[in-house]
Coordinates of N, CA and C in Angstrom, one line a residue:
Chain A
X1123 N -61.7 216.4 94.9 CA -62.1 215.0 94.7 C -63.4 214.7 95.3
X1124 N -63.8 213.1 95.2 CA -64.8 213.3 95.4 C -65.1 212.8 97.5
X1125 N -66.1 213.2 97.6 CA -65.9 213.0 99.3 C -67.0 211.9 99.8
X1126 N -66.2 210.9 100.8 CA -67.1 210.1 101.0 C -66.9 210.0 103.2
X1127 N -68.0 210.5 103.3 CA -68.3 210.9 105.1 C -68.3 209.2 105.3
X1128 N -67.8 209.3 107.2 CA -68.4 208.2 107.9 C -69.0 209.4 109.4
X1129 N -70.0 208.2 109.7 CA -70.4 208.2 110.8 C -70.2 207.6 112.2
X1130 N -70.2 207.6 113.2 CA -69.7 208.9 114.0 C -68.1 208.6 113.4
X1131 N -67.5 209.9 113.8 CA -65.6 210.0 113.9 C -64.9 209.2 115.0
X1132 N -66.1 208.8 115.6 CA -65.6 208.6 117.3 C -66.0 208.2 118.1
X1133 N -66.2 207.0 118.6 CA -67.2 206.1 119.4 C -66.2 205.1 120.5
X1134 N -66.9 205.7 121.7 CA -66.6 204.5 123.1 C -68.0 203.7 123.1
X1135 N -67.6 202.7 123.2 CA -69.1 201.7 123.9 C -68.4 200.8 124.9
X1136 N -69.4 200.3 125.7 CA -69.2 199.2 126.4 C -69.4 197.6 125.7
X1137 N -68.4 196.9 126.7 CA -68.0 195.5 125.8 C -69.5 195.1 126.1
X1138 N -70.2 194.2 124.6 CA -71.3 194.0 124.9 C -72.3 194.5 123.8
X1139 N -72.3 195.5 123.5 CA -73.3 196.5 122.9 C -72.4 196.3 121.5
X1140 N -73.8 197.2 120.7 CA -73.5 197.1 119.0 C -73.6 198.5 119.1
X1141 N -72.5 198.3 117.9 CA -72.5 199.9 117.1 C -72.6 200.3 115.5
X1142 N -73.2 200.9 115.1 CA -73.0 201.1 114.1 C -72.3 202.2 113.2
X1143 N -72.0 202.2 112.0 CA -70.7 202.8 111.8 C -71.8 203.2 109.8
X1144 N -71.7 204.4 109.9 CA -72.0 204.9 108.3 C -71.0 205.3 107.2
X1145 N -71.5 204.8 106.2 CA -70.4 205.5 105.4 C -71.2 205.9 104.1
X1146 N -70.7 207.1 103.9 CA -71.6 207.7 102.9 C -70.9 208.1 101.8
X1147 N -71.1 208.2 100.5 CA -70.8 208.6 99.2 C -71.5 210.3 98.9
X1148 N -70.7 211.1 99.1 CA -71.9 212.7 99.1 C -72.0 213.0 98.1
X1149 N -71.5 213.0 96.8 CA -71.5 213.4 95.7 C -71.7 212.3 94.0
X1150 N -71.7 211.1 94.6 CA -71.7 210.3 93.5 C -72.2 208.9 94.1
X1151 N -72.7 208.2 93.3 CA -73.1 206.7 94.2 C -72.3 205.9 93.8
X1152 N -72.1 204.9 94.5 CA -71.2 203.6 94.7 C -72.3 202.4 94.9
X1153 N -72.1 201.3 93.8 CA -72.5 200.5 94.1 C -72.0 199.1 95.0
X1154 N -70.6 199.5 94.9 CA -69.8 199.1 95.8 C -68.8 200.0 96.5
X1155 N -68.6 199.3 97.8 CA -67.8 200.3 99.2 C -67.5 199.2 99.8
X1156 N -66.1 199.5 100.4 CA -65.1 198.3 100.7 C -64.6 199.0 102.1
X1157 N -64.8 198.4 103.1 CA -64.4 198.2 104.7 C -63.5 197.5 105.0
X1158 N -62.4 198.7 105.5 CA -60.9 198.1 106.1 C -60.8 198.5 107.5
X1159 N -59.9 197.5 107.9 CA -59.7 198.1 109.7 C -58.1 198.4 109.5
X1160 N -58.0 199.2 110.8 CA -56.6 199.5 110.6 C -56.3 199.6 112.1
X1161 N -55.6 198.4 112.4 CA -54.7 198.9 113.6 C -53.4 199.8 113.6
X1162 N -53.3 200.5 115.2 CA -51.9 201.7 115.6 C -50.7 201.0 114.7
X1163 N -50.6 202.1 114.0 CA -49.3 202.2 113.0 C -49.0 200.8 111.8
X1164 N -50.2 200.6 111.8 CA -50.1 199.0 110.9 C -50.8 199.9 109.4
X1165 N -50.9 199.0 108.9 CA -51.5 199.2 107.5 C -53.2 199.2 107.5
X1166 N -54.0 199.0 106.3 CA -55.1 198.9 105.9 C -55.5 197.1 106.0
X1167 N -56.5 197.1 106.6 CA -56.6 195.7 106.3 C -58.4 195.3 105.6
X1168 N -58.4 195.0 104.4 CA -60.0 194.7 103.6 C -60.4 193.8 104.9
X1169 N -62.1 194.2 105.4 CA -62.5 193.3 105.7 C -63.8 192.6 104.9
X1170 N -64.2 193.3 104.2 CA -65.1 193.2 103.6 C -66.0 194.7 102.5
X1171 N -66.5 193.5 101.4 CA -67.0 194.5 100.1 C -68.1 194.6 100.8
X1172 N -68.9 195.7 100.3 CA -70.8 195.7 100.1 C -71.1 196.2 99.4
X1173 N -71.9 195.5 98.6 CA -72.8 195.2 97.7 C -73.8 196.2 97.8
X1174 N -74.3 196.7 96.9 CA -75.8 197.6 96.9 C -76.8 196.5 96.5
X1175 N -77.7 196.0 97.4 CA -78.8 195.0 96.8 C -78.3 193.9 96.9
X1176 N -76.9 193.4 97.1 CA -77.0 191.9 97.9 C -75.8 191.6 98.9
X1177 N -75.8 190.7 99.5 CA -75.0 190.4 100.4 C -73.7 191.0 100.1
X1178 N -73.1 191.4 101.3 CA -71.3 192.2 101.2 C -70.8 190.5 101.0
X1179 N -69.2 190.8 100.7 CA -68.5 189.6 100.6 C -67.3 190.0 101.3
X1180 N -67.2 188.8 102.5 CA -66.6 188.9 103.6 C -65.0 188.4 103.2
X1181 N -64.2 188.6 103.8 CA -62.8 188.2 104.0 C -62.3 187.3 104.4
X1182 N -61.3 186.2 104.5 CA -61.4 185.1 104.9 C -61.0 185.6 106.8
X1183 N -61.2 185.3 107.6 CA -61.3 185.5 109.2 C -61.9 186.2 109.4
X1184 N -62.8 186.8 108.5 CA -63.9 188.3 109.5 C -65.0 188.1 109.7
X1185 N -65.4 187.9 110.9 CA -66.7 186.8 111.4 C -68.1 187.9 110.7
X1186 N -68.8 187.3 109.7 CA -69.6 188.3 109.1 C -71.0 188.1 110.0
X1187 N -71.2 187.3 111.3 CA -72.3 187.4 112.0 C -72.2 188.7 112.8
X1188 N -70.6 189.1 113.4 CA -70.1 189.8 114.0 C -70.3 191.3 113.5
X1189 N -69.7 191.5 112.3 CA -69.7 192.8 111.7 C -70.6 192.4 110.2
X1190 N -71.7 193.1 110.8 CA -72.6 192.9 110.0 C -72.9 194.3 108.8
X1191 N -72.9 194.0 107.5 CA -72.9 194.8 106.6 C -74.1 195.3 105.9
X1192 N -74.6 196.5 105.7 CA -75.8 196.3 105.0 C -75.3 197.6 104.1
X1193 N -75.8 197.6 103.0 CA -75.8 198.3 101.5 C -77.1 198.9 101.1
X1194 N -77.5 199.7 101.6 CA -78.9 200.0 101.7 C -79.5 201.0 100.5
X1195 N -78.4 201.8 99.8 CA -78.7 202.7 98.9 C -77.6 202.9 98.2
X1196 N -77.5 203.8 96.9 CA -76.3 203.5 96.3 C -75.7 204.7 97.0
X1197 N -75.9 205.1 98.0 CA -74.9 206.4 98.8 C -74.6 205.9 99.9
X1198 N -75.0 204.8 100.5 CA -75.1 204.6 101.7 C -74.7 203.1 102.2
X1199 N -73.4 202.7 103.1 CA -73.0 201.3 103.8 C -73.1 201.8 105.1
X1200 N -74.0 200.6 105.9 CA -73.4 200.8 107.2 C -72.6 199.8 107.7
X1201 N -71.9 199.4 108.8 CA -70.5 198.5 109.5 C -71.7 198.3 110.7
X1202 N -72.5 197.1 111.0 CA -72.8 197.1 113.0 C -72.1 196.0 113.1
X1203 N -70.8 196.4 114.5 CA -70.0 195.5 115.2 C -71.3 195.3 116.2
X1204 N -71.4 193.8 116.0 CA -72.1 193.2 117.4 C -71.4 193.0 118.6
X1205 N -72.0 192.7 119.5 CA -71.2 192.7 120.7 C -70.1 192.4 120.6
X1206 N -69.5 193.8 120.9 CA -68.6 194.1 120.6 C -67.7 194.1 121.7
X1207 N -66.1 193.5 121.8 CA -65.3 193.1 122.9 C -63.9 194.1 122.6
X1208 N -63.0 194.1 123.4 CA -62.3 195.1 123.4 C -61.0 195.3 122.7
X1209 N -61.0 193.9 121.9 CA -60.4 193.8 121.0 C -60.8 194.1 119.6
X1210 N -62.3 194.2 119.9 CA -62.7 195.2 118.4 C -62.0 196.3 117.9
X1211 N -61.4 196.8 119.3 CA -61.0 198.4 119.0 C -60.1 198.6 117.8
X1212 N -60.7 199.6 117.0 CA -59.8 199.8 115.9 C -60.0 201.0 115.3
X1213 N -59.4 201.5 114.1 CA -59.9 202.4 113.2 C -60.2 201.8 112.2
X1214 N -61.4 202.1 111.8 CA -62.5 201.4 110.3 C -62.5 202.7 109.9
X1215 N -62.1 202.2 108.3 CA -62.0 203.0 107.2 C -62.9 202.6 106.3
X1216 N -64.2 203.4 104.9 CA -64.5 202.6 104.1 C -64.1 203.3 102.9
X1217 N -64.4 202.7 101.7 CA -64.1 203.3 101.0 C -65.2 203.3 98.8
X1218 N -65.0 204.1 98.5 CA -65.7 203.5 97.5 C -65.2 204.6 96.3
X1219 N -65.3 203.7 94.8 CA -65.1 203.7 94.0 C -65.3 205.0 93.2
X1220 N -64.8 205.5 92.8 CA -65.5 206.9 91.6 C -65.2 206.8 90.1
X1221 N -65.6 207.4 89.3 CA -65.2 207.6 87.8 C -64.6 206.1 87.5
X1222 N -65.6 205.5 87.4 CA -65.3 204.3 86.6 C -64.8 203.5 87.3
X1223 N -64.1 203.8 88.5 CA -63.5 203.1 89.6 C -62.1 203.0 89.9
X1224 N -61.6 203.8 88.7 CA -60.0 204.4 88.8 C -59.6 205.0 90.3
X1225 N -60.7 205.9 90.6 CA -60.2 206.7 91.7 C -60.9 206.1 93.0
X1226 N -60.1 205.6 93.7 CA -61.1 205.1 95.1 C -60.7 206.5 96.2
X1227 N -62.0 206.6 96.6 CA -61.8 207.4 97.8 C -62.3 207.0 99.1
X1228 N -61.5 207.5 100.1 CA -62.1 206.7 101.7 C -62.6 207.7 102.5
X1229 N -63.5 207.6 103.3 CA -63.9 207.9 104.7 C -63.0 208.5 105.4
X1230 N -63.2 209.6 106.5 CA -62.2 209.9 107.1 C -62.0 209.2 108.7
X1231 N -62.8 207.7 108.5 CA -62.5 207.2 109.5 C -63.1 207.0 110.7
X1232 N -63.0 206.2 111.3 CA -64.0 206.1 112.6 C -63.4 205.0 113.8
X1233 N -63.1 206.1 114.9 CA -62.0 205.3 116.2 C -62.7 204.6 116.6
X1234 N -63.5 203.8 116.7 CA -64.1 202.5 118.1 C -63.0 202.2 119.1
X1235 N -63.6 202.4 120.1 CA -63.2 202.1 121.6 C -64.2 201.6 122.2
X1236 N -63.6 200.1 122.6 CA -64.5 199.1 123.4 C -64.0 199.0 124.9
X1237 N -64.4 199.4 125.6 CA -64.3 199.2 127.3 C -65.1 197.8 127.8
Chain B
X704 N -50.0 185.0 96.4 CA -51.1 186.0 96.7 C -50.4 187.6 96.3
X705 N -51.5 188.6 96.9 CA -50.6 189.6 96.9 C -50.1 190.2 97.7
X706 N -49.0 191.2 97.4 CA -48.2 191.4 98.6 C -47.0 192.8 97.9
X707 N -47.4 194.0 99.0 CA -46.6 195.2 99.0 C -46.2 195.6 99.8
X708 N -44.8 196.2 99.6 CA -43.6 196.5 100.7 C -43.6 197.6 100.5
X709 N -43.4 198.3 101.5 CA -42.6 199.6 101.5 C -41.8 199.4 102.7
X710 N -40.7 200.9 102.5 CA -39.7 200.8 103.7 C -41.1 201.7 104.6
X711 N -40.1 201.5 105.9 CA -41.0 202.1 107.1 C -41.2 203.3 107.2
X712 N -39.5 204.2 107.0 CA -39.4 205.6 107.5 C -38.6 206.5 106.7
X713 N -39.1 207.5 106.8 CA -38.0 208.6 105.6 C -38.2 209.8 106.3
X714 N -36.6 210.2 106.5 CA -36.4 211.6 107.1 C -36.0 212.1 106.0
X715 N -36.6 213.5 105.6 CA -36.0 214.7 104.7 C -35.5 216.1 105.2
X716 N -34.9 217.0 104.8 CA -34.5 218.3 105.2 C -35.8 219.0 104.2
X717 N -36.4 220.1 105.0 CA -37.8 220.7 104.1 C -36.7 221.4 102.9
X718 N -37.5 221.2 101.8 CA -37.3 222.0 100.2 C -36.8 220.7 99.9
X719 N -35.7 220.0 100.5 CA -35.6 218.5 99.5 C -36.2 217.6 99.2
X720 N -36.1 216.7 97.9 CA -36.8 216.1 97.6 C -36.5 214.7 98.2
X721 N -38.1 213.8 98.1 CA -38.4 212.7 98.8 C -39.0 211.6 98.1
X722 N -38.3 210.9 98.3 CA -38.6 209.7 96.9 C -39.0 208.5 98.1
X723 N -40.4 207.9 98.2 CA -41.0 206.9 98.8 C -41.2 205.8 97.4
X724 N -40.2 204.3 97.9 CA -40.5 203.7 97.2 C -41.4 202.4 97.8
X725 N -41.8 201.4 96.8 CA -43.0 200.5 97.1 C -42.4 199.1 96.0
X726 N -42.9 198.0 96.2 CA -43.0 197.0 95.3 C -44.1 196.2 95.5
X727 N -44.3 195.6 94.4 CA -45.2 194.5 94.6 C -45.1 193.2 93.9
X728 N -46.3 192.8 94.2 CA -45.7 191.1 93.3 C -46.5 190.7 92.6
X729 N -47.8 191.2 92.3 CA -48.7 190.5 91.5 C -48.5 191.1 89.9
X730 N -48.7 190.7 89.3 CA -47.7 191.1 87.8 C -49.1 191.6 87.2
X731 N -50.2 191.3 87.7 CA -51.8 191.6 87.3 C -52.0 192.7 87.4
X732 N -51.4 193.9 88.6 CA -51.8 194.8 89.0 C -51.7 195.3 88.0
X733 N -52.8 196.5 88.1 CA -53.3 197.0 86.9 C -53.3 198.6 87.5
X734 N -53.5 198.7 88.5 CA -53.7 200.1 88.8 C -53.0 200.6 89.9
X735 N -51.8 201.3 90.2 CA -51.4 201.2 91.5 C -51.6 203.0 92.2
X736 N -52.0 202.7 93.5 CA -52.0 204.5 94.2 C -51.5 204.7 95.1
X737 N -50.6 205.6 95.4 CA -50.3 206.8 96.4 C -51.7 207.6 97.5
X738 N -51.5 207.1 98.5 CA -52.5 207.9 99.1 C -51.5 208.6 100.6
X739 N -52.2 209.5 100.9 CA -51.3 210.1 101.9 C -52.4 210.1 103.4
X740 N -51.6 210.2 105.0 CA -52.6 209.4 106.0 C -51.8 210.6 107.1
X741 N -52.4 211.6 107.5 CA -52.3 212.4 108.4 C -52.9 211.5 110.0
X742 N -52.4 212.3 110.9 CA -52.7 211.0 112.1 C -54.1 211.5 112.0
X743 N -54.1 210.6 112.9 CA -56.1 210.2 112.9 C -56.8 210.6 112.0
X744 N -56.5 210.7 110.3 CA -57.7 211.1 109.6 C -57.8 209.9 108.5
X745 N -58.6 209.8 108.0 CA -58.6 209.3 106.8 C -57.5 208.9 105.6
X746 N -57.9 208.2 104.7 CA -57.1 208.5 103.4 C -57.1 209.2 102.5
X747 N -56.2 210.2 102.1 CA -56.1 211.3 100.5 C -55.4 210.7 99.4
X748 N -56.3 210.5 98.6 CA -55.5 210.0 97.5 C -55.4 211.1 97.1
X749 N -53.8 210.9 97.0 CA -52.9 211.8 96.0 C -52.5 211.7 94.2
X750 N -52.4 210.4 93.9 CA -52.1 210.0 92.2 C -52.2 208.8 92.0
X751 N -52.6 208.3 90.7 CA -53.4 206.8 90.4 C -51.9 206.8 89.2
X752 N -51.8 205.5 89.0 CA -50.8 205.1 87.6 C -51.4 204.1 87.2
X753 N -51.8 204.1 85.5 CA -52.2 202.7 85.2 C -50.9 201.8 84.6
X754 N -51.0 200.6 84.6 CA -50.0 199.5 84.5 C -49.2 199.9 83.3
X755 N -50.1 200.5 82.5 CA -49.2 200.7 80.9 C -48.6 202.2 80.7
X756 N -48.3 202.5 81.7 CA -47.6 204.2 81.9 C -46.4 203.8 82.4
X757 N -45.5 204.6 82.2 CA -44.2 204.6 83.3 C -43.9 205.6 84.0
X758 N -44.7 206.5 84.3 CA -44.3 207.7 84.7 C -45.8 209.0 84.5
X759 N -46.0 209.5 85.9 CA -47.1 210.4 85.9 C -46.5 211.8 86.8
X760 N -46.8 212.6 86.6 CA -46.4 213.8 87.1 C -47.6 214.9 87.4
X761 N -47.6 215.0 88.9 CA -49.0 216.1 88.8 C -48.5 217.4 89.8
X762 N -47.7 218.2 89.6 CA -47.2 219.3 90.5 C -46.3 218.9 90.9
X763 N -46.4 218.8 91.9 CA -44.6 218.5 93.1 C -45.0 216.8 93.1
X764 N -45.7 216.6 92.8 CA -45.5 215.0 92.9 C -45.4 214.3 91.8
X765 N -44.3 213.2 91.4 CA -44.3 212.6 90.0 C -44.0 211.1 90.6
X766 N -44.6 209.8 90.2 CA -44.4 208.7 90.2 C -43.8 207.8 89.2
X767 N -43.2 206.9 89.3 CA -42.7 205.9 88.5 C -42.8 204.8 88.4
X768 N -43.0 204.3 87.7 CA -43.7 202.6 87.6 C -42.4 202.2 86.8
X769 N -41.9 201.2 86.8 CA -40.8 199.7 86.6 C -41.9 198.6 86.7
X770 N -42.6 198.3 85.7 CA -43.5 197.1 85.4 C -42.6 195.8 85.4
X771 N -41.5 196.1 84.8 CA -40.5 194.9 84.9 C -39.9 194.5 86.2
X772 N -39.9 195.2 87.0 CA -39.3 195.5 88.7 C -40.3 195.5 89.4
X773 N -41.4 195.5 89.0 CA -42.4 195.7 90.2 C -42.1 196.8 91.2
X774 N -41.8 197.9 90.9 CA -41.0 198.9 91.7 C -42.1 200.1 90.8
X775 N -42.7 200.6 92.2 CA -43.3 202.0 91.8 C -42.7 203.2 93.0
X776 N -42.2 204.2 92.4 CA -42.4 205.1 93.6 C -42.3 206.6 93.4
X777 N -42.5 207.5 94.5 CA -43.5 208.5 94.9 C -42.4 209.6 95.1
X778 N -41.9 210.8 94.1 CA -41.2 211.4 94.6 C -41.8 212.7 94.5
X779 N -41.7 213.6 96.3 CA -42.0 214.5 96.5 C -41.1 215.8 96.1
X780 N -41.2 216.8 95.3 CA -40.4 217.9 95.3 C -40.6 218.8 95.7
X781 N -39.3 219.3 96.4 CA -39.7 220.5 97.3 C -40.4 220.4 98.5
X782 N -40.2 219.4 99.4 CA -40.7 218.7 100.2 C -41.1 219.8 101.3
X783 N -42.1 219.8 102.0 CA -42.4 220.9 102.9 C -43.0 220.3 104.1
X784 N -42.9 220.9 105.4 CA -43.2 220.6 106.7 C -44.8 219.8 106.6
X785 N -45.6 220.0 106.2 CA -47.3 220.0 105.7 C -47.4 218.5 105.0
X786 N -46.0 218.0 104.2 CA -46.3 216.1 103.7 C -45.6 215.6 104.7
X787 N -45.5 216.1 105.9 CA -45.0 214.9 106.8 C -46.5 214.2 106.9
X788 N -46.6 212.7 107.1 CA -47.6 211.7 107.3 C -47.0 210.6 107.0
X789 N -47.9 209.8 106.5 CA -47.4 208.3 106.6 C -48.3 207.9 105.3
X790 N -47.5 207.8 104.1 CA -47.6 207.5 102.6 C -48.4 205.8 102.2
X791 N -49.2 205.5 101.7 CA -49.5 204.4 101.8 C -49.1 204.2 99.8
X792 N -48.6 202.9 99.4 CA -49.0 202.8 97.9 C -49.7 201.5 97.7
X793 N -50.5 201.4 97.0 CA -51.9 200.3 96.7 C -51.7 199.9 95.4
X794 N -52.3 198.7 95.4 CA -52.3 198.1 94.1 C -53.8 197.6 93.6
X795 N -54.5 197.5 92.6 CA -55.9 196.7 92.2 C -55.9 196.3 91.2
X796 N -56.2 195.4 91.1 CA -56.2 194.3 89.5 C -57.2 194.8 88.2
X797 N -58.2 195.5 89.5 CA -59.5 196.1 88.3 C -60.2 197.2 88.6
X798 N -60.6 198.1 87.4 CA -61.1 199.3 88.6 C -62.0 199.1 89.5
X799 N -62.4 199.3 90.5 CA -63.8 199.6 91.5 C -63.4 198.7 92.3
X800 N -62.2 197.3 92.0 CA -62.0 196.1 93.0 C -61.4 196.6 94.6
X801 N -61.1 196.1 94.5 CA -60.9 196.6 96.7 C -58.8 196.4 96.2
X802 N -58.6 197.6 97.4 CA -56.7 198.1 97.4 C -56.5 196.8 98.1
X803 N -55.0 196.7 97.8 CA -54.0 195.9 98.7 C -53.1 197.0 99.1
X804 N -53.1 197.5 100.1 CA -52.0 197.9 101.0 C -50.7 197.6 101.1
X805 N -49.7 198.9 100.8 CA -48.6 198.1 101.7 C -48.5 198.8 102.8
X806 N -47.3 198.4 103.7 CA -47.4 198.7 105.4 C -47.4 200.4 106.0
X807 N -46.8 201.1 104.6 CA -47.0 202.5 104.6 C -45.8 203.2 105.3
X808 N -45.2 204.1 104.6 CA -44.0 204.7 104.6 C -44.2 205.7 105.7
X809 N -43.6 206.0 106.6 CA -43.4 207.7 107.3 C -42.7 208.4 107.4
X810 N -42.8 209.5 106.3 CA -42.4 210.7 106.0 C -42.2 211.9 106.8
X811 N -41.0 212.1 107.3 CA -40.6 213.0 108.3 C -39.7 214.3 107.6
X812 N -40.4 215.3 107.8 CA -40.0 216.5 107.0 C -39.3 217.8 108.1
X813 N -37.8 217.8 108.4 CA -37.3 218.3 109.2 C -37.0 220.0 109.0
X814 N -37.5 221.3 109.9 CA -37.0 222.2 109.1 C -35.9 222.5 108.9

């Protein structure tokens, strides 16, 4: 299938600081890629689309000053959590669309830990 | 709104088969998936069903759709130590639109 990377797999920061988070499409472009968090043993939760060339569209509670989205290329989303507090911590997943958009594929993820 | 259940947990004996079921409630859904979630990695989609199928089969795995039930589910055959994880099934109204999740099954495959 087809494979879509994030960057890093694994990140501590301190509360305070931004991070950013890539998600990449390697084999096919996506004009759209969709960002989920997932808390321990919970489900997927959408926080937000992004758009290639305009604004992502946020979810209703997900502070979009906060986790700021940019769509920079059709291979390329990045996720920067702004100061970031320790309840940020989660697993972010993204994901994006293939072959017409039948097949979505995701990211293998990326642990944030906020201290 | 929308909204998918699954049960929590499923113990099997390995070689038997494993049937993870799911429902949903939006009658729109158009495309529903199986993805499978090893700890700390990612999502694998495993098989897509479109709304107007009742039934897909791709190796040891075959699903079933009940459009009238809102009941789709995931049966593994020949179940082996290697699908233990934690099964998620999705639903989307349109291609390329963003999944609804449900809470995601865990599949425990005993030797």
């Amino acid at each position: 299938g087809a494979v879509v990377s994030q960057h890093p797999s694994r990140v501590i920061c301190k509360s305070g600081t931004s991070v950013k988070i890539e998600c990449r499409s390697l084999d096919f472009q996506a004009t759209t890629m969709f960002w989920y968090r997932q808390f321990p043993k919970k489900s997927l939760m959408l926080m937000a689309t992004s758009n290639e060339g305009s604004k992502a569209t946020y979810e209703q509670g997900v502070e979009k000053d906060k986790f700021l989205i940019n769509h920079a290329s059709l291979t390329l989303s990045t996720l920067t959590v702004t100061s970031a507090h320790p309840e940020d911590s989660s697993f972010y997943i993204c994901s994006a669309p293939y072959v017409a958009g039948y097949e979505q594929y995701f990211g293998p993820g990326t642990r944030l830990t906020v201290t | 709104g929308e909204d998918v259940e699954q049960s929590l947990f499923l113990s099997v004996r390995e070689g038997d088969s494993s049937v993870i079921n799911c429902t949903y409630t939006d009658s729109s859904s158009t495309y529903l998936y199986w993805y499978k979630q090893e700890p700390g990695a990612g999502l694998q989609l495993l098989t897509y069903i479109f709304s107007n199928m009742d039934m897909k089969q791709d190796q040891r795995l075959t699903v079933l759709l009940n459009k009238k039930d809102k009941h789709l589910s995931l049966r593994i055959a020949d179940t082996q130590t290697g699908d233990s994880a934690i099964y998620f099934c999705a639903e989307s109204l349109n291609a390329g639109n963003m999944l609804t999740f449900g809470g995601g099954t865990r599949l425990m495959v005993k030797p």
